[in-house]
Short mmCIF file of C-alpha atoms in Angstrom, two decimals:
data_model
loop_
_atom_site.label_atom_id
_atom_site.label_comp_id
_atom_site.label_asym_id
_atom_site.label_seq_id
_atom_site.Cartn_x
_atom_site.Cartn_y
_atom_site.Cartn_z
CA UNK W 1 -12.60 -139.00 159.56
CA UNK W 2 -15.19 -140.84 161.62
CA UNK W 3 -17.89 -139.33 159.45
CA UNK W 4 -16.04 -140.46 156.29
CA UNK W 5 -15.82 -144.08 157.50
CA UNK W 6 -19.49 -144.08 158.43
CA UNK W 7 -20.37 -142.72 154.97
CA UNK W 8 -18.51 -145.54 153.22
CA UNK W 9 -20.15 -148.18 155.44
CA UNK W 10 -23.59 -146.64 154.77
CA UNK W 11 -23.05 -146.60 151.04
CA UNK W 12 -22.08 -150.26 151.03
CA UNK W 13 -25.13 -151.22 153.11
CA UNK W 14 -27.38 -149.23 150.74
CA UNK W 15 -25.96 -151.01 147.66
CA UNK W 16 -26.41 -154.45 149.24
CA UNK W 17 -29.99 -153.64 150.25
CA UNK W 18 -30.83 -152.39 146.70
CA UNK W 19 -29.49 -155.51 144.94
CA UNK W 20 -31.31 -157.80 147.40
CA UNK W 21 -34.56 -155.93 146.79
CA UNK W 22 -34.11 -156.05 143.03
CA UNK W 23 -33.72 -159.81 143.12
CA UNK W 24 -36.75 -160.27 145.36
CA UNK W 25 -38.96 -157.95 143.32
CA UNK W 26 -37.87 -159.41 139.97
CA UNK W 27 -36.03 -156.39 138.58
CA UNK W 28 -32.87 -158.25 137.71
CA UNK W 29 -31.63 -157.84 134.13
CA UNK W 30 -32.99 -160.44 131.61
CA UNK W 31 -30.37 -162.14 129.40
CA UNK W 32 -31.75 -163.96 126.33
CA UNK W 33 -29.90 -167.04 125.18
CA UNK W 34 -28.92 -166.70 121.52
CA UNK W 35 -30.25 -170.21 120.76
CA UNK W 36 -33.77 -169.25 121.92
CA UNK W 37 -34.71 -167.63 118.63
CA UNK W 38 -38.15 -168.02 117.00
CA UNK W 39 -39.22 -168.26 113.39
CA UNK W 40 -42.29 -166.49 112.09
CA UNK W 41 -44.09 -167.62 108.98
CA UNK W 42 -45.60 -164.42 107.69
CA UNK W 43 -47.98 -166.19 105.32
CA UNK W 44 -49.59 -168.09 108.18
CA UNK W 45 -48.89 -165.71 111.13
CA UNK W 46 -47.54 -168.61 113.19
CA UNK W 47 -44.63 -168.96 115.57
CA UNK W 48 -42.28 -171.89 115.38
CA UNK W 49 -40.04 -172.38 118.44
CA UNK W 50 -36.50 -173.57 118.00
CA UNK W 51 -35.99 -176.81 119.90
CA UNK W 52 -33.49 -179.64 120.19
CA UNK W 53 -32.13 -180.59 116.77
CA UNK W 54 -30.84 -183.69 115.07
CA UNK W 55 -28.36 -183.97 112.24
CA UNK W 56 -30.75 -184.94 109.42
CA UNK W 57 -33.23 -182.93 107.41
CA UNK W 58 -36.95 -183.58 107.49
CA UNK W 59 -38.03 -185.09 104.17
CA UNK W 60 -41.06 -182.81 104.09
CA UNK W 61 -39.06 -179.60 104.24
CA UNK W 62 -37.93 -178.16 100.95
CA UNK W 63 -36.71 -174.63 101.60
CA UNK W 64 -34.85 -173.51 104.70
CA UNK W 65 -35.38 -169.95 105.95
CA UNK W 66 -32.15 -168.05 106.20
CA UNK W 67 -32.14 -167.18 109.89
CA UNK W 68 -29.74 -167.42 112.81
CA UNK W 69 -29.97 -170.91 114.27
CA UNK W 70 -27.88 -173.82 115.52
CA UNK W 71 -25.99 -175.93 112.99
CA UNK W 72 -28.41 -178.87 113.08
CA UNK W 73 -32.04 -179.22 112.07
CA UNK W 74 -35.07 -180.59 113.90
CA UNK W 75 -36.40 -183.63 112.05
CA UNK W 76 -39.95 -182.73 113.14
CA UNK W 77 -39.58 -179.18 111.85
CA UNK W 78 -42.60 -178.15 109.78
CA UNK W 79 -44.70 -175.16 108.92
CA UNK W 80 -48.11 -175.06 110.54
CA UNK W 81 -50.78 -172.39 111.15
CA UNK W 82 -51.45 -171.31 114.71
CA UNK W 83 -54.23 -169.19 116.15
CA UNK W 84 -52.83 -169.17 119.67
CA UNK W 85 -50.43 -166.31 119.24
CA UNK W 86 -50.59 -163.22 117.09
CA UNK W 87 -47.44 -161.37 116.25
CA UNK W 88 -46.41 -158.23 114.55
CA UNK W 89 -46.12 -159.15 110.85
CA UNK W 90 -42.63 -159.44 109.49
CA UNK W 91 -41.75 -159.11 105.86
CA UNK W 92 -40.57 -162.68 105.39
CA UNK W 93 -39.06 -165.66 107.12
CA UNK W 94 -36.29 -165.38 104.55
CA UNK W 95 -34.00 -162.42 104.00
CA UNK W 96 -35.94 -159.68 102.22
CA UNK W 97 -33.12 -158.49 99.99
CA UNK W 98 -33.86 -158.58 96.30
CA UNK W 99 -30.73 -160.50 95.40
CA UNK W 100 -30.57 -164.25 94.90
CA UNK W 101 -28.48 -166.37 97.24
CA UNK W 102 -27.12 -169.86 96.94
CA UNK W 103 -28.46 -172.22 99.59
CA UNK W 104 -27.06 -175.63 100.39
CA UNK W 105 -29.23 -178.41 101.80
CA UNK W 106 -28.28 -181.84 103.03
CA UNK W 107 -30.46 -184.67 101.73
CA UNK W 108 -30.44 -188.17 103.21
CA UNK W 109 -30.14 -190.83 100.51
CA UNK W 110 -31.08 -194.50 100.56
CA UNK W 111 -27.59 -195.64 101.54
CA UNK W 112 -27.61 -193.41 104.62
CA UNK W 113 -24.86 -191.34 103.12
CA UNK W 114 -25.40 -187.64 102.72
CA UNK W 115 -24.80 -185.54 99.71
CA UNK W 116 -24.96 -181.81 99.34
CA UNK W 117 -27.06 -180.31 96.60
CA UNK W 118 -27.01 -176.63 95.85
CA UNK W 119 -29.82 -174.67 94.30
CA UNK W 120 -30.67 -171.06 93.78
CA UNK W 121 -33.62 -169.75 95.74
CA UNK W 122 -34.85 -166.19 95.78
CA UNK W 123 -34.93 -164.42 99.10
CA UNK W 124 -38.68 -164.34 99.68
CA UNK W 125 -41.45 -166.61 100.89
CA UNK W 126 -42.27 -168.01 97.43
CA UNK W 127 -44.06 -171.35 97.24
CA UNK W 128 -43.89 -173.43 94.09
CA UNK W 129 -46.42 -175.39 92.03
CA UNK W 130 -44.95 -178.01 89.71
CA UNK W 131 -45.56 -181.33 87.99
CA UNK W 132 -43.54 -184.49 87.54
CA UNK W 133 -45.18 -185.21 84.18
CA UNK W 134 -42.57 -184.10 81.66
CA UNK W 135 -42.54 -187.05 79.23
CA UNK W 136 -44.62 -190.01 78.12
CA UNK W 137 -47.55 -187.84 76.98
CA UNK W 138 -48.28 -185.81 73.87
CA UNK W 139 -47.51 -182.15 73.24
CA UNK W 140 -51.14 -181.13 73.72
CA UNK W 141 -51.23 -182.81 77.14
CA UNK W 142 -48.07 -181.01 78.25
CA UNK W 143 -49.41 -177.63 77.16
CA UNK W 144 -52.76 -178.22 78.84
CA UNK W 145 -51.05 -179.15 82.10
CA UNK W 146 -48.70 -176.18 82.01
CA UNK W 147 -51.50 -173.70 81.30
CA UNK W 148 -53.50 -175.17 84.17
CA UNK W 149 -50.52 -174.82 86.51
CA UNK W 150 -50.16 -171.17 85.53
CA UNK W 151 -53.83 -170.53 86.27
CA UNK W 152 -53.79 -172.38 89.60
CA UNK W 153 -50.54 -170.71 90.66
CA UNK W 154 -52.05 -167.32 89.91
CA UNK W 155 -55.14 -168.15 91.99
CA UNK W 156 -53.04 -169.38 94.93
CA UNK W 157 -50.36 -166.66 94.72
CA UNK W 158 -47.71 -169.27 93.97
CA UNK W 159 -45.00 -169.66 91.31
CA UNK W 160 -44.85 -172.34 88.61
CA UNK W 161 -41.59 -174.31 88.69
CA UNK W 162 -40.24 -176.57 85.95
CA UNK W 163 -37.39 -179.01 85.57
CA UNK W 164 -34.55 -177.74 83.40
CA UNK W 165 -35.19 -180.48 80.81
CA UNK W 166 -38.91 -179.82 80.42
CA UNK W 167 -39.84 -180.19 76.75
CA UNK W 168 -41.97 -177.05 76.56
CA UNK W 169 -38.98 -174.87 77.42
CA UNK W 170 -37.50 -175.72 74.02
CA UNK W 171 -40.70 -174.73 72.19
CA UNK W 172 -42.26 -171.71 73.92
CA UNK W 173 -41.23 -168.56 75.76
CA UNK W 174 -42.24 -169.80 79.19
CA UNK W 175 -41.92 -167.68 82.33
CA UNK W 176 -41.83 -170.49 84.88
CA UNK W 177 -39.07 -170.67 87.47
CA UNK W 178 -36.47 -173.28 86.50
CA UNK W 179 -35.08 -175.31 89.39
CA UNK W 180 -31.87 -176.96 88.19
CA UNK W 181 -31.83 -179.93 90.55
CA UNK W 182 -34.63 -182.40 89.73
CA UNK W 183 -34.28 -183.96 93.20
CA UNK W 184 -35.83 -180.82 94.68
CA UNK W 185 -39.20 -181.75 93.19
CA UNK W 186 -39.19 -185.04 95.10
CA UNK W 187 -39.52 -183.00 98.29
CA UNK W 188 -42.72 -181.30 97.14
CA UNK W 189 -46.05 -182.53 98.48
CA UNK W 190 -47.74 -184.64 95.81
CA UNK W 191 -51.40 -183.97 95.00
CA UNK W 192 -53.61 -185.60 92.40
CA UNK W 193 -57.16 -185.84 91.11
CA UNK W 194 -59.10 -188.45 89.16
CA UNK W 195 -60.92 -185.75 87.18
CA UNK W 196 -58.48 -185.31 84.32
CA UNK W 197 -60.94 -183.67 81.89
CA UNK W 198 -63.05 -181.87 84.46
CA UNK W 199 -62.57 -178.75 86.55
CA UNK W 200 -61.60 -179.83 90.06
CA UNK W 201 -62.10 -176.92 92.48
CA UNK W 202 -60.34 -178.73 95.32
CA UNK W 203 -57.02 -177.59 93.85
CA UNK W 204 -57.99 -174.07 94.89
CA UNK W 205 -58.09 -175.23 98.51
CA UNK W 206 -54.40 -176.14 98.71
CA UNK W 207 -52.95 -174.26 101.70
CA UNK W 208 -50.35 -171.77 100.61
CA UNK W 209 -47.74 -172.96 103.08
CA UNK W 210 -45.61 -175.38 101.10
CA UNK W 211 -44.53 -176.52 97.63
CA UNK W 212 -46.73 -178.88 95.58
CA UNK W 213 -46.37 -181.12 92.56
CA UNK W 214 -49.50 -182.18 90.65
CA UNK W 215 -49.23 -185.74 89.40
CA UNK W 216 -52.13 -185.98 86.98
CA UNK W 217 -53.20 -184.33 83.74
CA UNK W 218 -55.36 -181.22 84.08
CA UNK W 219 -57.54 -180.56 81.06
CA UNK W 220 -60.05 -177.80 81.59
CA UNK W 221 -60.01 -174.27 80.21
CA UNK W 222 -61.51 -173.11 83.51
CA UNK W 223 -58.18 -173.48 85.29
CA UNK W 224 -56.64 -170.66 83.23
CA UNK W 225 -59.51 -168.64 81.74
CA UNK W 226 -58.70 -165.73 84.09
CA UNK W 227 -55.10 -165.54 82.82
CA UNK W 228 -55.75 -166.11 79.11
CA UNK W 229 -53.66 -163.16 77.91
CA UNK W 230 -50.71 -164.39 79.98
CA UNK W 231 -51.10 -167.92 78.60
CA UNK W 232 -51.10 -166.67 75.02
CA UNK W 233 -48.06 -164.53 75.74
CA UNK W 234 -46.09 -167.47 77.11
CA UNK W 235 -47.20 -169.87 74.37
CA UNK W 236 -45.40 -167.98 71.62
CA UNK W 237 -43.35 -170.34 69.51
CA UNK W 238 -39.61 -169.83 69.49
CA UNK W 239 -38.07 -168.40 66.35
CA UNK W 240 -36.67 -171.63 64.91
CA UNK W 241 -40.20 -173.10 64.94
CA UNK W 242 -42.09 -169.94 64.07
CA UNK W 243 -39.98 -169.22 60.97
CA UNK W 244 -40.67 -172.67 59.47
CA UNK W 245 -44.42 -172.37 60.09
CA UNK W 246 -44.64 -168.84 58.73
CA UNK W 247 -42.84 -169.88 55.55
CA UNK W 248 -45.39 -172.66 54.93
CA UNK W 249 -48.35 -170.40 55.60
CA UNK W 250 -46.94 -167.68 53.36
CA UNK W 251 -46.52 -170.23 50.59
CA UNK W 252 -50.15 -171.37 50.89
CA UNK W 253 -51.48 -167.82 50.69
CA UNK W 254 -49.34 -166.93 47.69
CA UNK W 255 -50.33 -170.12 45.86
CA UNK W 256 -54.08 -169.59 46.20
CA UNK W 257 -53.90 -165.82 45.85
CA UNK W 258 -52.81 -166.41 42.25
CA UNK W 259 -55.85 -168.61 41.64
CA UNK W 260 -58.52 -166.54 43.35
CA UNK W 261 -58.46 -162.79 43.96
CA UNK W 262 -59.55 -161.68 47.37
CA UNK W 263 -58.79 -162.66 50.92
CA UNK W 264 -57.72 -166.26 51.52
CA UNK W 265 -59.30 -167.96 54.56
CA UNK W 266 -57.10 -170.65 56.07
CA UNK W 267 -58.82 -173.33 58.15
CA UNK W 268 -56.55 -175.57 60.17
CA UNK W 269 -57.73 -179.17 60.37
CA UNK W 270 -56.33 -181.68 62.83
CA UNK W 271 -57.45 -185.29 62.35
CA UNK W 272 -56.50 -187.53 65.23
CA UNK W 273 -56.85 -191.26 64.73
CA UNK W 274 -53.75 -193.32 65.50
CA UNK W 275 -54.16 -195.40 68.66
CA UNK W 276 -57.70 -194.13 69.16
CA UNK W 277 -58.79 -195.88 65.97
CA UNK W 278 -58.58 -199.43 67.28
CA UNK W 279 -60.84 -202.10 68.70
CA UNK W 280 -59.25 -201.74 72.12
CA UNK W 281 -59.88 -197.99 72.13
CA UNK W 282 -63.50 -198.42 71.07
CA UNK W 283 -64.12 -200.96 73.82
CA UNK W 284 -62.75 -198.48 76.34
CA UNK W 285 -65.19 -195.82 75.14
CA UNK W 286 -62.95 -193.76 72.82
CA UNK W 287 -64.44 -192.54 69.57
CA UNK W 288 -62.78 -190.96 66.54
CA UNK W 289 -64.46 -188.51 64.21
CA UNK W 290 -65.98 -190.14 61.11
CA UNK W 291 -65.43 -188.73 57.60
CA UNK W 292 -68.97 -187.29 57.63
CA UNK W 293 -68.08 -184.96 60.50
CA UNK W 294 -65.04 -183.55 58.69
CA UNK W 295 -67.01 -183.03 55.47
CA UNK W 296 -69.81 -181.29 57.41
CA UNK W 297 -67.27 -179.06 59.18
CA UNK W 298 -65.67 -178.10 55.86
CA UNK W 299 -69.09 -177.27 54.42
CA UNK W 300 -69.78 -175.06 57.46
CA UNK W 301 -66.81 -172.83 56.64
CA UNK W 302 -67.30 -172.84 52.86
CA UNK W 303 -70.84 -171.54 53.37
CA UNK W 304 -69.61 -168.66 55.55
CA UNK W 305 -66.22 -167.61 54.14
CA UNK W 306 -64.78 -167.08 50.68
CA UNK W 307 -61.64 -168.65 49.28
CA UNK W 308 -61.35 -171.34 51.93
CA UNK W 309 -58.17 -173.39 52.04
CA UNK W 310 -58.00 -176.34 54.42
CA UNK W 311 -54.60 -176.99 55.98
CA UNK W 312 -54.66 -180.58 57.22
CA UNK W 313 -52.43 -182.17 59.89
CA UNK W 314 -52.91 -185.78 60.91
CA UNK W 315 -51.17 -188.73 62.52
CA UNK W 316 -52.73 -190.98 59.83
CA UNK W 317 -52.35 -189.18 56.53
CA UNK W 318 -53.12 -192.29 54.44
CA UNK W 319 -56.62 -192.31 55.93
CA UNK W 320 -57.01 -188.60 55.15
CA UNK W 321 -56.02 -189.06 51.50
CA UNK W 322 -58.54 -191.86 51.14
CA UNK W 323 -61.55 -190.31 52.87
CA UNK W 324 -61.32 -186.50 52.79
CA UNK W 325 -62.11 -184.67 49.57
CA UNK W 326 -63.18 -181.08 48.92
CA UNK W 327 -63.78 -178.76 45.97
CA UNK W 328 -61.98 -176.02 47.86
CA UNK W 329 -58.26 -175.81 48.28
CA UNK W 330 -56.64 -178.37 50.58
CA UNK W 331 -53.04 -178.68 51.70
CA UNK W 332 -51.73 -181.78 53.49
CA UNK W 333 -48.95 -181.14 55.97
CA UNK W 334 -46.13 -183.66 55.84
CA UNK W 335 -46.05 -186.26 58.60
CA UNK W 336 -42.30 -185.79 58.80
CA UNK W 337 -42.74 -182.43 60.56
CA UNK W 338 -42.15 -182.21 64.26
CA UNK W 339 -45.33 -181.89 66.36
CA UNK W 340 -44.41 -178.35 67.39
CA UNK W 341 -44.07 -177.23 63.75
CA UNK W 342 -47.48 -178.75 62.92
CA UNK W 343 -49.06 -176.96 65.87
CA UNK W 344 -47.39 -173.69 64.91
CA UNK W 345 -48.85 -174.03 61.39
CA UNK W 346 -52.32 -174.67 62.82
CA UNK W 347 -51.96 -171.67 65.14
CA UNK W 348 -51.39 -169.37 62.13
CA UNK W 349 -54.68 -170.33 60.47
CA UNK W 350 -57.82 -168.22 60.71
CA UNK W 351 -60.17 -170.95 61.98
CA UNK W 352 -60.01 -174.56 63.12
CA UNK W 353 -61.61 -177.97 62.71
CA UNK W 354 -60.54 -180.32 65.47
CA UNK W 355 -61.59 -183.93 65.84
CA UNK W 356 -60.54 -185.43 69.18
CA UNK W 357 -57.51 -185.04 71.43
CA UNK W 358 -55.59 -182.19 73.02
CA UNK W 359 -53.29 -181.49 70.05
CA UNK W 360 -56.15 -180.23 67.90
CA UNK W 361 -57.60 -178.49 70.97
CA UNK W 362 -54.50 -176.34 71.33
CA UNK W 363 -54.23 -175.76 67.61
CA UNK W 364 -57.70 -174.21 67.80
CA UNK W 365 -57.04 -172.29 71.01
CA UNK W 366 -53.85 -170.67 69.70
CA UNK W 367 -55.38 -169.84 66.32
CA UNK W 368 -58.46 -168.15 67.74
CA UNK W 369 -61.32 -167.57 65.32
CA UNK W 370 -64.10 -170.13 65.03
CA UNK W 371 -63.42 -173.62 66.36
CA UNK W 372 -65.52 -176.68 65.49
CA UNK W 373 -65.15 -179.91 67.46
CA UNK W 374 -66.55 -183.41 67.18
CA UNK W 375 -69.51 -183.65 69.53
CA UNK W 376 -69.13 -187.29 70.62
CA UNK W 377 -65.47 -188.01 71.48
CA UNK W 378 -66.38 -190.73 73.99
CA UNK W 379 -69.18 -193.05 75.08
CA UNK W 380 -71.33 -190.93 77.40
CA UNK W 381 -72.87 -194.08 78.90
CA UNK W 382 -69.48 -195.42 79.93
CA UNK W 383 -69.05 -195.15 83.71
CA UNK W 384 -65.36 -194.29 83.51
CA UNK W 385 -65.74 -191.40 81.09
CA UNK W 386 -68.72 -190.00 82.95
CA UNK W 387 -66.49 -189.63 86.02
CA UNK W 388 -63.49 -188.01 84.34
CA UNK W 389 -64.85 -186.01 81.36
CA UNK W 390 -67.20 -183.05 81.35
CA UNK W 391 -67.76 -181.30 78.02
CA UNK W 392 -68.62 -177.96 79.62
CA UNK W 393 -65.29 -178.04 81.46
CA UNK W 394 -63.24 -179.31 78.53
CA UNK W 395 -64.53 -177.21 75.61
CA UNK W 396 -64.83 -173.39 75.84
CA UNK W 397 -68.46 -172.31 75.59
CA UNK W 398 -68.00 -170.34 72.36
CA UNK W 399 -66.63 -173.36 70.48
CA UNK W 400 -69.16 -175.14 68.25
CA UNK W 401 -70.01 -178.87 68.53
CA UNK W 402 -70.83 -180.69 65.33
CA UNK W 403 -71.61 -184.23 64.21
#
């Protein structure tokens, strides 16, 4: 019995000594507090520690990673690159499932009240490229800007996002992501450039760590030359527009086929005058194409193709009727058409004569074939135009300048 008592006392002393040694030597068990989680931004390989939080959302944060965290959000929370710590790459800061989840964010409004807005966001680390220019400009400007966004987004591995009410969505088969709440775009970082009709390479330097909205017109074929097939695929007119244009084109071909055997060559002609044909416009360095240019362009095609028929669209048809004559066939498109129907008609022609402006530019681009353009659309000595317009950036190199 004495030996049994001694054994129990010895065992107790041994246990006490072991625990004391473990504490001294640092072998105690480590318990991690659940609130001490960390976020990893896979695109930037940076760690973001979770810290004290407040009840409002940082105005610069647009998308919130779906991770375990406290119920409030740090107002200084932001994504930033860090070279101090390298981590094992993780698939995404957001759940990697392929399904789409509904995320709710709280946005502070001007009256200090909060309102909840819901939007659908795919479970990946997608960053968006968008624009706030959806009205107040012509159809050609909108197309040029969209095509440039597609090209830039492709170069930066981003996704083009559009408002639900964007005009082009009613005209073409676009593949951009539609974000239903327009307020979301107000949270994007705004970027701009003064070089509207020049290729600005600084857009390629945008860090791919946030969402952006471009607030100026982009008008250079160089932004999207590497995705031309994709642009043409998206810029297919919807059926209600396409059917009207095809009917007109079919009628033209049948009419002139009866007069002249052989293949009919349709040349789309867009004559832009309107507000560019004014004293104010001329003083600001804008030029319109004179009648001599259009006659020379028509002669160019007549000398190279048989059975030419000129399909003319214009914003000033009275001027066209007065100044443009030809011995070949000529069809004047009614000014009562919608702009998208006119552009669809131009796109179905074999070749193009454009004067000035982006509407005729896109008529020529979508049609393919040979494109002639007026060589002097602006005053090259004007300081403003020399800073914002570069012909080599604006016109594709295979298009032909003419006076």
